[in-house]
CSV table of C-alpha atoms in Angstrom, one decimal:
chain,number,residue,atom,x,y,z
A,1,MET,CA,117.0,14.4,136.8
A,2,GLY,CA,113.7,12.8,135.7
A,3,ALA,CA,112.2,12.7,139.1
A,4,GLU,CA,109.7,15.5,138.9
A,5,LYS,CA,107.7,16.3,142.1
A,6,SER,CA,104.4,15.7,140.2
A,7,LEU,CA,105.4,12.0,139.7
A,8,TYR,CA,105.2,11.4,143.5
A,9,SER,CA,102.3,13.7,144.5
A,10,ALA,CA,99.7,10.9,144.7
A,11,GLU,CA,101.5,8.4,147.0
A,12,GLY,CA,104.6,10.2,148.2
A,13,ILE,CA,108.3,9.3,147.7
A,14,PRO,CA,108.8,5.5,148.2
A,15,GLU,CA,111.6,4.2,150.4
A,16,GLU,CA,112.2,1.0,148.4
A,17,GLY,CA,112.4,0.1,144.8
A,18,PRO,CA,113.5,1.8,141.5
A,19,ARG,CA,111.8,5.1,142.1
A,20,CYS,CA,113.7,6.5,145.1
A,21,SER,CA,117.3,6.8,144.0
A,22,THR,CA,119.5,9.8,143.1
A,23,VAL,CA,122.5,9.6,140.8
A,24,PRO,CA,125.3,7.9,142.8
A,25,GLY,CA,128.2,10.2,143.3
A,26,LEU,CA,130.7,7.8,144.9
A,27,VAL,CA,132.5,6.8,141.7
A,28,ASP,CA,133.1,10.4,140.6
A,29,GLY,CA,134.2,11.2,144.2
A,30,TRP,CA,136.8,8.4,144.1
A,31,ALA,CA,138.1,9.6,140.8
A,32,LYS,CA,138.4,13.2,141.9
A,33,ALA,CA,140.0,12.4,145.2
A,34,LEU,CA,142.7,10.2,143.5
A,35,GLU,CA,143.2,12.8,140.8
A,36,ASN,CA,143.7,15.6,143.2
A,37,HIS,CA,145.4,13.9,146.1
A,38,GLY,CA,146.1,10.2,145.3
A,39,THR,CA,149.4,8.4,144.8
A,40,ILE,CA,147.9,5.3,143.2
A,41,SER,CA,145.6,4.7,140.2
A,42,LEU,CA,141.9,4.1,140.4
A,43,ALA,CA,142.6,0.6,139.1
A,44,ASP,CA,145.0,-0.1,142.0
A,45,ALA,CA,142.5,1.3,144.5
A,46,LEU,CA,139.7,-0.9,143.2
A,47,ALA,CA,141.7,-4.1,143.0
A,48,PRO,CA,140.9,-5.4,146.5
A,49,ALA,CA,137.2,-4.7,146.1
A,50,ILE,CA,137.2,-6.6,142.8
A,51,GLU,CA,138.9,-9.5,144.5
A,52,PHE,CA,136.4,-9.6,147.4
A,53,SER,CA,133.4,-9.2,145.0
A,54,GLU,CA,134.6,-12.2,142.9
A,55,ALA,CA,136.0,-14.5,145.5
A,56,GLY,CA,133.3,-13.6,148.1
A,57,PHE,CA,133.3,-12.8,151.8
A,58,PRO,CA,131.9,-14.9,154.6
A,59,VAL,CA,128.5,-14.1,156.1
A,60,HIS,CA,129.0,-12.8,159.7
A,61,PRO,CA,126.6,-12.5,162.6
A,62,ARG,CA,126.0,-8.8,162.2
A,63,LEU,CA,125.0,-9.2,158.5
A,64,ILE,CA,122.5,-11.8,159.5
A,65,GLU,CA,121.1,-9.4,162.1
A,66,TRP,CA,120.8,-6.7,159.5
A,67,LEU,CA,119.1,-9.0,157.0
A,68,GLN,CA,116.7,-10.2,159.7
A,69,ARG,CA,115.9,-6.6,160.5
A,70,SER,CA,115.9,-5.0,157.1
A,71,GLY,CA,116.1,-7.8,154.5
A,72,GLU,CA,112.5,-7.1,153.5
A,73,THR,CA,113.8,-4.0,151.8
A,74,LEU,CA,115.6,-6.2,149.3
A,75,MET,CA,112.4,-8.0,148.6
A,76,LYS,CA,110.2,-4.9,148.3
A,77,GLY,CA,112.9,-3.3,146.3
A,78,GLY,CA,112.8,-6.0,143.7
A,79,ALA,CA,116.2,-7.5,144.4
A,80,TYR,CA,115.0,-11.1,144.2
A,81,ASP,CA,118.3,-12.3,142.9
A,82,SER,CA,120.3,-10.3,145.4
A,83,PRO,CA,123.5,-12.0,146.5
A,84,PHE,CA,122.6,-11.0,150.0
A,85,MET,CA,119.4,-13.1,150.0
A,86,PRO,CA,119.7,-15.8,147.4
A,87,GLU,CA,116.3,-17.2,146.5
A,88,GLY,CA,114.8,-14.8,149.1
A,89,GLU,CA,116.5,-16.6,152.0
A,90,ILE,CA,119.0,-15.3,154.6
A,91,PRO,CA,122.3,-17.0,154.0
A,92,LYS,CA,123.9,-19.2,156.6
A,93,LEU,CA,126.7,-18.0,158.9
A,94,GLY,CA,130.1,-18.5,157.2
A,95,SER,CA,128.7,-19.1,153.7
A,96,LEU,CA,130.3,-16.9,151.0
A,97,ILE,CA,128.6,-14.0,149.4
A,98,ARG,CA,129.9,-13.6,145.8
A,99,GLN,CA,129.0,-10.7,143.6
A,100,PRO,CA,130.3,-11.4,140.1
A,101,ASP,CA,128.2,-8.7,138.5
A,102,LEU,CA,129.6,-6.1,140.8
A,103,ALA,CA,133.2,-7.4,140.1
A,104,ASP,CA,132.5,-6.9,136.4
A,105,SER,CA,131.3,-3.3,137.0
A,106,LEU,CA,134.3,-2.5,139.2
A,107,ARG,CA,136.6,-4.0,136.6
A,108,ALA,CA,135.1,-1.8,133.9
A,109,ILE,CA,135.6,1.3,136.0
A,110,ALA,CA,139.2,0.3,136.8
A,111,LYS,CA,139.9,-0.1,133.1
A,112,GLU,CA,138.0,2.8,131.6
A,113,GLY,CA,137.8,5.3,134.6
A,114,ARG,CA,134.7,7.1,136.0
A,115,ASP,CA,133.2,7.5,132.5
A,116,ALA,CA,132.5,3.8,132.4
A,117,TYR,CA,130.0,4.4,135.2
A,118,TYR,CA,128.5,7.7,134.1
A,119,LYS,CA,128.8,7.5,130.3
A,120,GLY,CA,129.5,3.9,129.3
A,121,ASP,CA,127.9,0.5,129.5
A,122,ILE,CA,127.3,0.6,133.2
A,123,ALA,CA,125.2,3.8,132.9
A,124,GLN,CA,123.2,2.3,130.1
A,125,GLN,CA,122.6,-0.9,132.2
A,126,LEU,CA,121.6,1.1,135.3
A,127,VAL,CA,119.2,3.4,133.4
A,128,ALA,CA,117.7,0.5,131.4
A,129,GLY,CA,117.1,-1.6,134.5
A,130,ILE,CA,115.6,1.3,136.5
A,131,LYS,CA,113.3,2.3,133.6
A,132,GLU,CA,112.2,-1.3,133.0
A,133,ALA,CA,111.2,-1.5,136.7
A,134,GLY,CA,109.3,1.8,136.6
A,135,GLY,CA,111.9,4.4,137.6
A,136,TYR,CA,112.7,7.7,135.9
A,137,PHE,CA,116.4,7.9,135.2
A,138,ALA,CA,117.7,9.0,131.8
A,139,GLU,CA,121.2,8.5,130.5
A,140,ALA,CA,121.6,12.2,130.5
A,141,ASP,CA,121.3,12.3,134.3
A,142,PHE,CA,124.4,10.1,134.6
A,143,ALA,CA,126.3,11.8,131.8
A,144,SER,CA,125.9,15.3,133.2
A,145,TYR,CA,126.8,14.3,136.8
A,146,SER,CA,129.8,15.8,138.5
A,147,CYS,CA,130.4,15.7,142.3
A,148,ARG,CA,131.2,19.0,143.9
A,149,VAL,CA,134.5,19.9,145.7
A,150,VAL,CA,133.5,22.2,148.5
A,151,ASP,CA,135.2,24.2,151.2
A,152,PRO,CA,134.5,22.8,154.7
A,153,LEU,CA,132.9,24.8,157.5
A,154,CYS,CA,135.1,25.6,160.4
A,155,VAL,CA,134.7,26.9,164.0
A,156,PRO,CA,137.0,27.2,167.0
A,157,TYR,CA,136.5,25.0,170.1
A,158,ARG,CA,138.9,25.5,173.0
A,159,ASN,CA,142.4,25.3,171.4
A,160,VAL,CA,141.4,23.4,168.2
A,161,MET,CA,139.6,24.2,165.0
A,162,LEU,CA,136.7,21.8,164.1
A,163,TYR,CA,135.8,21.1,160.4
A,164,GLN,CA,132.6,19.7,158.9
A,165,ILE,CA,131.2,19.5,155.4
A,166,PRO,CA,128.6,22.2,154.6
A,167,PRO,CA,124.9,21.6,153.7
A,168,ASN,CA,123.3,19.6,152.3
A,169,SER,CA,125.0,17.8,155.2
A,170,TRP,CA,123.8,18.0,158.8
A,171,GLY,CA,127.5,18.6,159.8
A,172,LEU,CA,126.6,22.3,160.4
A,173,LEU,CA,124.6,21.1,163.4
A,174,MET,CA,127.6,19.6,165.1
A,175,LEU,CA,129.5,22.9,164.8
A,176,MET,CA,126.5,24.8,166.1
A,177,GLN,CA,126.4,22.5,169.2
A,178,LEU,CA,130.1,23.0,169.9
A,179,ARG,CA,129.8,26.8,169.5
A,180,VAL,CA,127.2,26.8,172.3
A,181,LEU,CA,129.2,24.5,174.5
A,182,ASP,CA,132.4,26.5,174.0
A,183,GLY,CA,130.9,29.2,176.2
A,184,LEU,CA,130.6,26.7,179.1
A,185,ASP,CA,133.1,25.3,181.6
A,186,VAL,CA,132.4,21.8,180.6
A,187,SER,CA,135.1,20.0,182.5
A,188,SER,CA,134.1,21.5,185.8
A,189,MET,CA,130.6,19.9,185.5
A,190,GLY,CA,132.1,16.4,185.5
A,191,HIS,CA,131.9,13.8,182.8
A,192,ASN,CA,128.4,12.4,182.2
A,193,SER,CA,127.1,14.3,185.2
A,194,ALA,CA,123.4,15.2,185.2
A,195,GLN,CA,124.4,18.9,184.8
A,196,LEU,CA,126.5,18.3,181.7
A,197,LEU,CA,124.1,15.8,180.1
A,198,HIS,CA,121.3,18.3,180.6
A,199,TRP,CA,123.3,21.0,178.8
A,200,LEU,CA,124.3,18.5,176.0
A,201,ILE,CA,120.7,17.4,175.4
A,202,GLU,CA,119.2,20.9,175.5
A,203,THR,CA,122.0,22.2,173.3
A,204,GLN,CA,121.2,19.6,170.7
A,205,ARG,CA,117.5,20.6,170.9
A,206,VAL,CA,118.0,24.3,170.4
A,207,CYS,CA,120.6,23.8,167.7
A,208,PHE,CA,118.4,21.3,165.7
A,209,ALA,CA,115.4,23.6,166.2
A,210,SER,CA,117.4,26.6,164.9
A,211,GLY,CA,119.4,25.0,162.1
A,212,ARG,CA,117.7,21.8,160.9
A,213,SER,CA,115.2,23.5,158.6
A,214,TYR,CA,118.0,25.2,156.7
A,215,ILE,CA,119.7,21.9,155.8
A,216,SER,CA,119.3,21.6,152.0
A,217,ASP,CA,121.1,22.1,148.7
A,218,PRO,CA,122.9,25.5,148.9
A,219,ASP,CA,122.6,25.8,145.1
A,220,PHE,CA,118.8,26.1,145.6
A,221,SER,CA,118.6,27.8,149.0
A,222,ASP,CA,120.0,30.8,150.8
A,223,ILE,CA,121.4,29.3,154.0
A,224,PRO,CA,122.6,31.8,156.6
A,225,ILE,CA,125.7,29.7,157.6
A,226,LYS,CA,127.7,32.6,158.8
A,227,ASP,CA,125.0,33.7,161.2
A,228,LEU,CA,124.2,30.2,162.4
A,229,LEU,CA,127.8,29.7,163.4
A,230,SER,CA,128.4,33.1,164.8
A,231,GLU,CA,129.3,33.7,168.5
A,232,GLU,CA,126.3,36.0,168.8
A,233,HIS,CA,123.9,33.2,167.7
A,234,ALA,CA,125.6,30.7,169.9
A,235,ARG,CA,125.2,33.1,172.9
A,236,LYS,CA,121.5,33.5,172.0
A,237,LEU,CA,120.9,29.8,172.0
A,238,ARG,CA,122.9,29.3,175.2
A,239,ASP,CA,120.9,31.9,176.9
A,240,SER,CA,117.6,30.2,175.8
A,241,ILE,CA,118.5,27.1,177.8
A,242,ASP,CA,117.2,26.8,181.4
A,243,PRO,CA,120.0,25.1,183.4
A,244,ARG,CA,117.4,23.6,185.7
A,245,LYS,CA,114.8,22.0,183.4
A,246,VAL,CA,113.8,20.9,179.9
A,247,SER,CA,112.3,23.6,177.8
A,248,GLY,CA,111.2,21.8,174.6
A,249,LYS,CA,110.9,18.7,172.5
A,250,ALA,CA,113.8,17.0,170.7
A,251,VAL,CA,114.0,16.7,166.9
A,252,GLY,CA,115.0,13.5,165.1
A,253,GLU,CA,114.6,12.2,161.6
A,254,PRO,CA,116.4,9.9,159.1
A,255,ARG,CA,117.5,6.4,159.7
A,256,GLY,CA,120.5,5.1,157.7
A,257,GLY,CA,122.9,2.5,156.5
A,258,THR,CA,126.3,4.1,156.7
A,259,SER,CA,130.0,3.2,156.8
A,260,TYR,CA,132.8,5.5,158.0
A,261,VAL,CA,136.6,5.3,157.8
A,262,PRO,CA,139.2,7.8,159.1
A,263,VAL,CA,142.8,7.5,158.0
A,264,MET,CA,146.1,9.3,158.8
A,265,ASP,CA,149.6,8.6,157.6
A,266,ASN,CA,153.2,9.5,158.5
A,267,PHE,CA,153.3,12.2,155.9
A,268,GLY,CA,150.8,14.3,157.7
A,269,ASN,CA,147.8,13.5,155.5
A,270,ALA,CA,144.4,12.9,157.0
A,271,VAL,CA,141.1,11.6,155.5
A,272,SER,CA,137.6,11.5,157.0
A,273,HIS,CA,135.5,9.3,154.6
A,274,ILE,CA,131.9,8.4,154.9
A,275,LEU,CA,129.5,6.7,152.5
A,276,SER,CA,126.0,5.5,152.6
A,277,VAL,CA,123.1,4.1,150.6
A,278,PHE,CA,120.8,5.9,153.2
A,279,HIS,CA,118.5,3.2,154.7
A,280,PRO,CA,120.0,-0.3,155.4
A,281,PHE,CA,120.3,-1.9,151.9
A,282,GLY,CA,119.3,1.5,150.4
A,283,SER,CA,116.4,1.1,147.8
A,284,GLY,CA,116.8,-2.7,147.8
A,285,PHE,CA,117.0,-2.5,144.0
A,286,ILE,CA,119.9,-3.9,142.0
A,287,PRO,CA,119.6,-3.2,138.2
A,288,LYS,CA,120.1,-6.5,136.3
A,289,GLY,CA,123.7,-7.3,135.3
A,290,THR,CA,125.3,-4.5,137.4
A,291,GLY,CA,125.6,-5.9,140.9
A,292,ILE,CA,125.1,-2.3,142.1
A,293,LEU,CA,122.7,-1.7,145.0
A,294,MET,CA,121.0,1.6,144.4
A,295,ASN,CA,120.6,4.2,147.2
A,296,ASN,CA,117.2,5.5,148.3
A,297,ARG,CA,118.4,9.1,148.8
A,298,LEU,CA,115.4,10.6,146.9
A,299,SER,CA,113.3,9.8,150.0
A,300,GLY,CA,115.5,12.3,151.8
A,301,PHE,CA,113.5,15.1,150.1
A,302,THR,CA,110.1,16.5,151.1
A,303,LEU,CA,107.1,17.2,148.9
A,304,LYS,CA,106.1,20.3,151.0
A,305,GLU,CA,105.7,23.4,148.9
A,306,GLN,CA,108.4,26.1,149.3
A,307,HIS,CA,110.4,23.9,151.8
A,308,PRO,CA,114.2,24.4,151.4
A,309,ASN,CA,114.5,20.6,151.0
A,310,GLU,CA,111.6,20.3,148.5
A,311,LEU,CA,112.1,17.8,145.6
A,312,VAL,CA,113.4,19.6,142.5
A,313,PRO,CA,115.1,18.0,139.5
A,314,GLY,CA,118.9,18.4,139.8
A,315,LYS,CA,118.8,19.1,143.5
A,316,ARG,CA,120.7,17.3,146.2
A,317,PRO,CA,118.7,16.0,149.2
A,318,ALA,CA,119.5,16.8,152.8
A,319,HIS,CA,121.5,14.0,154.5
A,320,THR,CA,123.0,13.3,158.0
A,321,LEU,CA,126.5,12.3,156.8
A,322,SER,CA,128.9,14.3,158.9
A,323,PRO,CA,132.6,13.3,158.5
A,324,ALA,CA,134.7,15.5,160.9
A,325,MET,CA,138.2,16.7,161.4
A,326,ALA,CA,140.1,18.8,163.9
A,327,MET,CA,143.2,20.9,163.3
A,328,LYS,CA,145.7,22.1,166.0
A,329,ASP,CA,148.2,24.8,165.1
A,330,GLY,CA,147.4,24.2,161.5
A,331,ILE,CA,148.2,20.5,161.5
A,332,PRO,CA,145.7,17.6,161.3
A,333,PHE,CA,144.9,16.6,164.8
A,334,ILE,CA,141.8,14.4,164.8
A,335,SER,CA,139.9,12.6,162.0
A,336,PHE,CA,136.6,11.2,163.3
A,337,GLY,CA,133.1,10.2,162.4
A,338,THR,CA,130.3,7.7,162.9
A,339,PRO,CA,127.1,6.3,161.3
A,340,GLY,CA,124.0,6.8,163.3
A,341,ALA,CA,121.5,8.8,161.2
A,342,ALA,CA,120.1,11.8,163.2
A,343,ALA,CA,122.4,11.0,166.2
A,344,GLN,CA,125.6,11.4,164.2
A,345,THR,CA,126.3,15.0,165.3
A,346,VAL,CA,125.3,14.1,168.9
A,347,THR,CA,127.8,11.3,169.1
A,348,LEU,CA,130.6,13.4,167.5
A,349,THR,CA,130.0,16.3,169.9
A,350,GLN,CA,130.4,13.9,172.8
A,351,ILE,CA,133.6,12.5,171.3
A,352,VAL,CA,135.0,16.0,171.0
A,353,LEU,CA,134.3,16.8,174.6
A,354,ASN,CA,135.8,13.5,175.7
A,355,LEU,CA,139.0,14.1,173.8
A,356,VAL,CA,139.4,17.9,174.3
A,357,ASP,CA,137.7,18.8,177.6
A,358,PHE,CA,138.2,15.5,179.5
A,359,GLU,CA,141.5,14.6,177.8
A,360,MET,CA,140.6,10.9,177.4
A,361,ASN,CA,142.6,8.6,175.2
A,362,VAL,CA,141.1,7.7,171.9
A,363,GLN,CA,139.6,4.4,172.8
A,364,ALA,CA,138.2,5.6,176.2
A,365,ALA,CA,136.6,8.6,174.4
A,366,ILE,CA,134.8,6.2,172.1
A,367,GLU,CA,133.8,3.6,174.7
A,368,ALA,CA,132.4,6.2,177.2
A,369,PRO,CA,128.7,5.8,177.7
A,370,ARG,CA,126.6,8.4,175.8
A,371,TRP,CA,123.2,9.6,175.0
A,372,ALA,CA,121.5,9.8,171.6
A,373,VAL,CA,118.4,10.9,169.8
A,374,ASP,CA,116.5,8.5,167.4
A,375,ARG,CA,114.8,9.3,164.2
A,376,SER,CA,111.5,10.1,165.9
A,377,GLY,CA,113.2,12.6,168.3
A,378,LYS,CA,113.1,10.2,171.3
A,379,ARG,CA,116.1,10.6,173.6
A,380,LEU,CA,118.1,7.4,174.4
A,381,ILE,CA,120.7,6.9,177.2
A,382,GLU,CA,123.1,4.0,177.6
A,383,ASP,CA,123.0,1.8,180.7
A,384,GLY,CA,126.6,2.7,181.5
A,385,ILE,CA,125.5,6.2,182.7
A,386,ASP,CA,124.9,6.0,186.4
A,387,HIS,CA,121.2,5.4,187.3
A,388,SER,CA,121.3,8.3,189.8
A,389,VAL,CA,122.2,10.6,186.9
A,390,ARG,CA,119.2,9.4,185.0
A,391,VAL,CA,116.9,10.0,187.9
A,392,ARG,CA,118.2,13.5,188.3
A,393,LEU,CA,117.7,14.2,184.6
A,394,GLU,CA,114.1,12.8,184.7
A,395,ALA,CA,113.4,15.1,187.6
A,396,MET,CA,114.5,18.0,185.3
A,397,GLY,CA,111.9,16.9,182.7
A,398,HIS,CA,114.0,14.6,180.5
A,399,GLU,CA,112.3,11.5,179.2
A,400,PHE,CA,114.3,8.5,177.9
A,401,PHE,CA,113.1,5.6,175.8
A,402,PRO,CA,114.6,2.1,175.2
A,403,PRO,CA,116.2,2.0,171.8
A,404,ASP,CA,114.2,0.0,169.3
A,405,THR,CA,117.4,-0.9,167.4
A,406,GLY,CA,119.7,-1.9,170.3
A,407,PRO,CA,123.0,0.0,170.3
A,408,LEU,CA,122.7,1.1,166.6
A,409,MET,CA,121.5,4.6,167.3
A,410,PHE,CA,124.5,5.2,169.5
A,411,GLY,CA,126.7,5.0,166.4
A,412,SER,CA,130.0,3.3,165.7
A,413,ALA,CA,132.6,6.0,166.1
A,414,LYS,CA,136.1,5.7,164.6
A,415,VAL,CA,138.9,8.1,165.5
A,416,VAL,CA,142.5,8.7,164.6
A,417,MET,CA,144.4,11.3,166.5
A,418,ARG,CA,147.9,12.6,166.0
A,419,ASP,CA,150.0,13.7,169.0
A,420,PRO,CA,151.1,17.2,168.0
A,421,ALA,CA,154.4,16.9,170.0
A,422,THR,CA,155.6,13.5,168.8
A,423,GLY,CA,153.6,12.8,165.6
A,424,THR,CA,152.5,9.5,167.1
A,425,LEU,CA,149.2,8.2,165.8
A,426,PHE,CA,146.5,6.8,168.0
A,427,ALA,CA,143.4,5.0,166.7
A,428,GLY,CA,140.3,3.6,168.2
A,429,ALA,CA,137.1,1.9,167.1
A,430,ASP,CA,133.7,1.4,168.6
A,431,PHE,CA,132.5,-1.9,170.2
A,432,ARG,CA,128.9,-1.0,169.5
A,433,ARG,CA,129.1,-2.4,166.0
A,434,TYR,CA,131.8,-4.3,164.0
A,435,ALA,CA,134.7,-1.8,163.9
A,436,TYR,CA,138.5,-2.1,164.0
A,437,ALA,CA,141.5,0.1,164.4
A,438,VAL,CA,144.4,-1.0,162.2
A,439,GLY,CA,148.0,0.3,162.0
A,440,TYR,CA,150.6,-0.6,159.4
């Protein structure tokens, strides 16, 4: 793409505005998923979204909270006519947010397919709007785009097989943590005991320290995935942890604005679907006439020379999106995921332990108190964990901080699980944000 590293050398990569986006891959992803696995047309799939965009949806308390926290992004990004902040003001509770431009864009995609977005009028509008505002996209960037269909990574844990998407995703780090924990008698330690939480926190630390620097576009980097997920490497990391005290500092990083949905059906199909514009409200930039809020994924790169995640045209930035699945006896068993930036793999690891080691039901596994790490590397712990456990952990050298975003860094896990014996589906959703489990 047109975003050469030299264009950002003076002031760095911005986090808002028209100069921090990558080519959005979601539309091509929709089209490929439906082409390869779907039973309905793209037009049918988009119909409800078109209806909501045109008719509007009511402003709810959580949206107001997000606008109070991050609405400035829309202003800095140049979205002065944003439907989310008409005339620069936060809308009132219950008022309707209508997005007619977005409805028109979705309607064009429904009629003409993905090419309407990448090669048609929408691409021309996006590029023109971004260029006019000082960005660097060219129509060729959109026309040449094609999302990748990749093989997932997989490791055993107890009696199930865990799956994650490969780099440039952080999903590798979830699997590394579970490889380390697979060598421990987790259930005997007791759920949310000081002993188990110490192992969880230290396992996250050593896995992030070992694997985080490799997370980048595999088309541009040689990533030793096989070695990082090997039993030998897991044993080495496990042996480096002192069971009595903290041995190092945690690693954090990105924040995000992410949505996650898992689905299973009675035919045995399972989907683990995550999408994000990166930061809340992404770049804050909506090219005129499109209604499309652009991401700020370019800010996921670094400008450091020779770094695996260094900004290079045509390269994909590292990201934390980590949709997960588990298989049992070759059949989809669990579909699960969460938003939560750097803490995503931490939350998912705890969900796995709750379901597999402690045999909780789906909702209990989600609602159980947990710990997290924020984007600066600070460790967070929920009040539901017994105070005496926290005292013991602090005596071992752990330091915990109050979350500056309330419960947001603890994620919003959603899980669907199939009973292997009966085929019954169980679903659960997190109370920490707006989330729902629906069966039909």
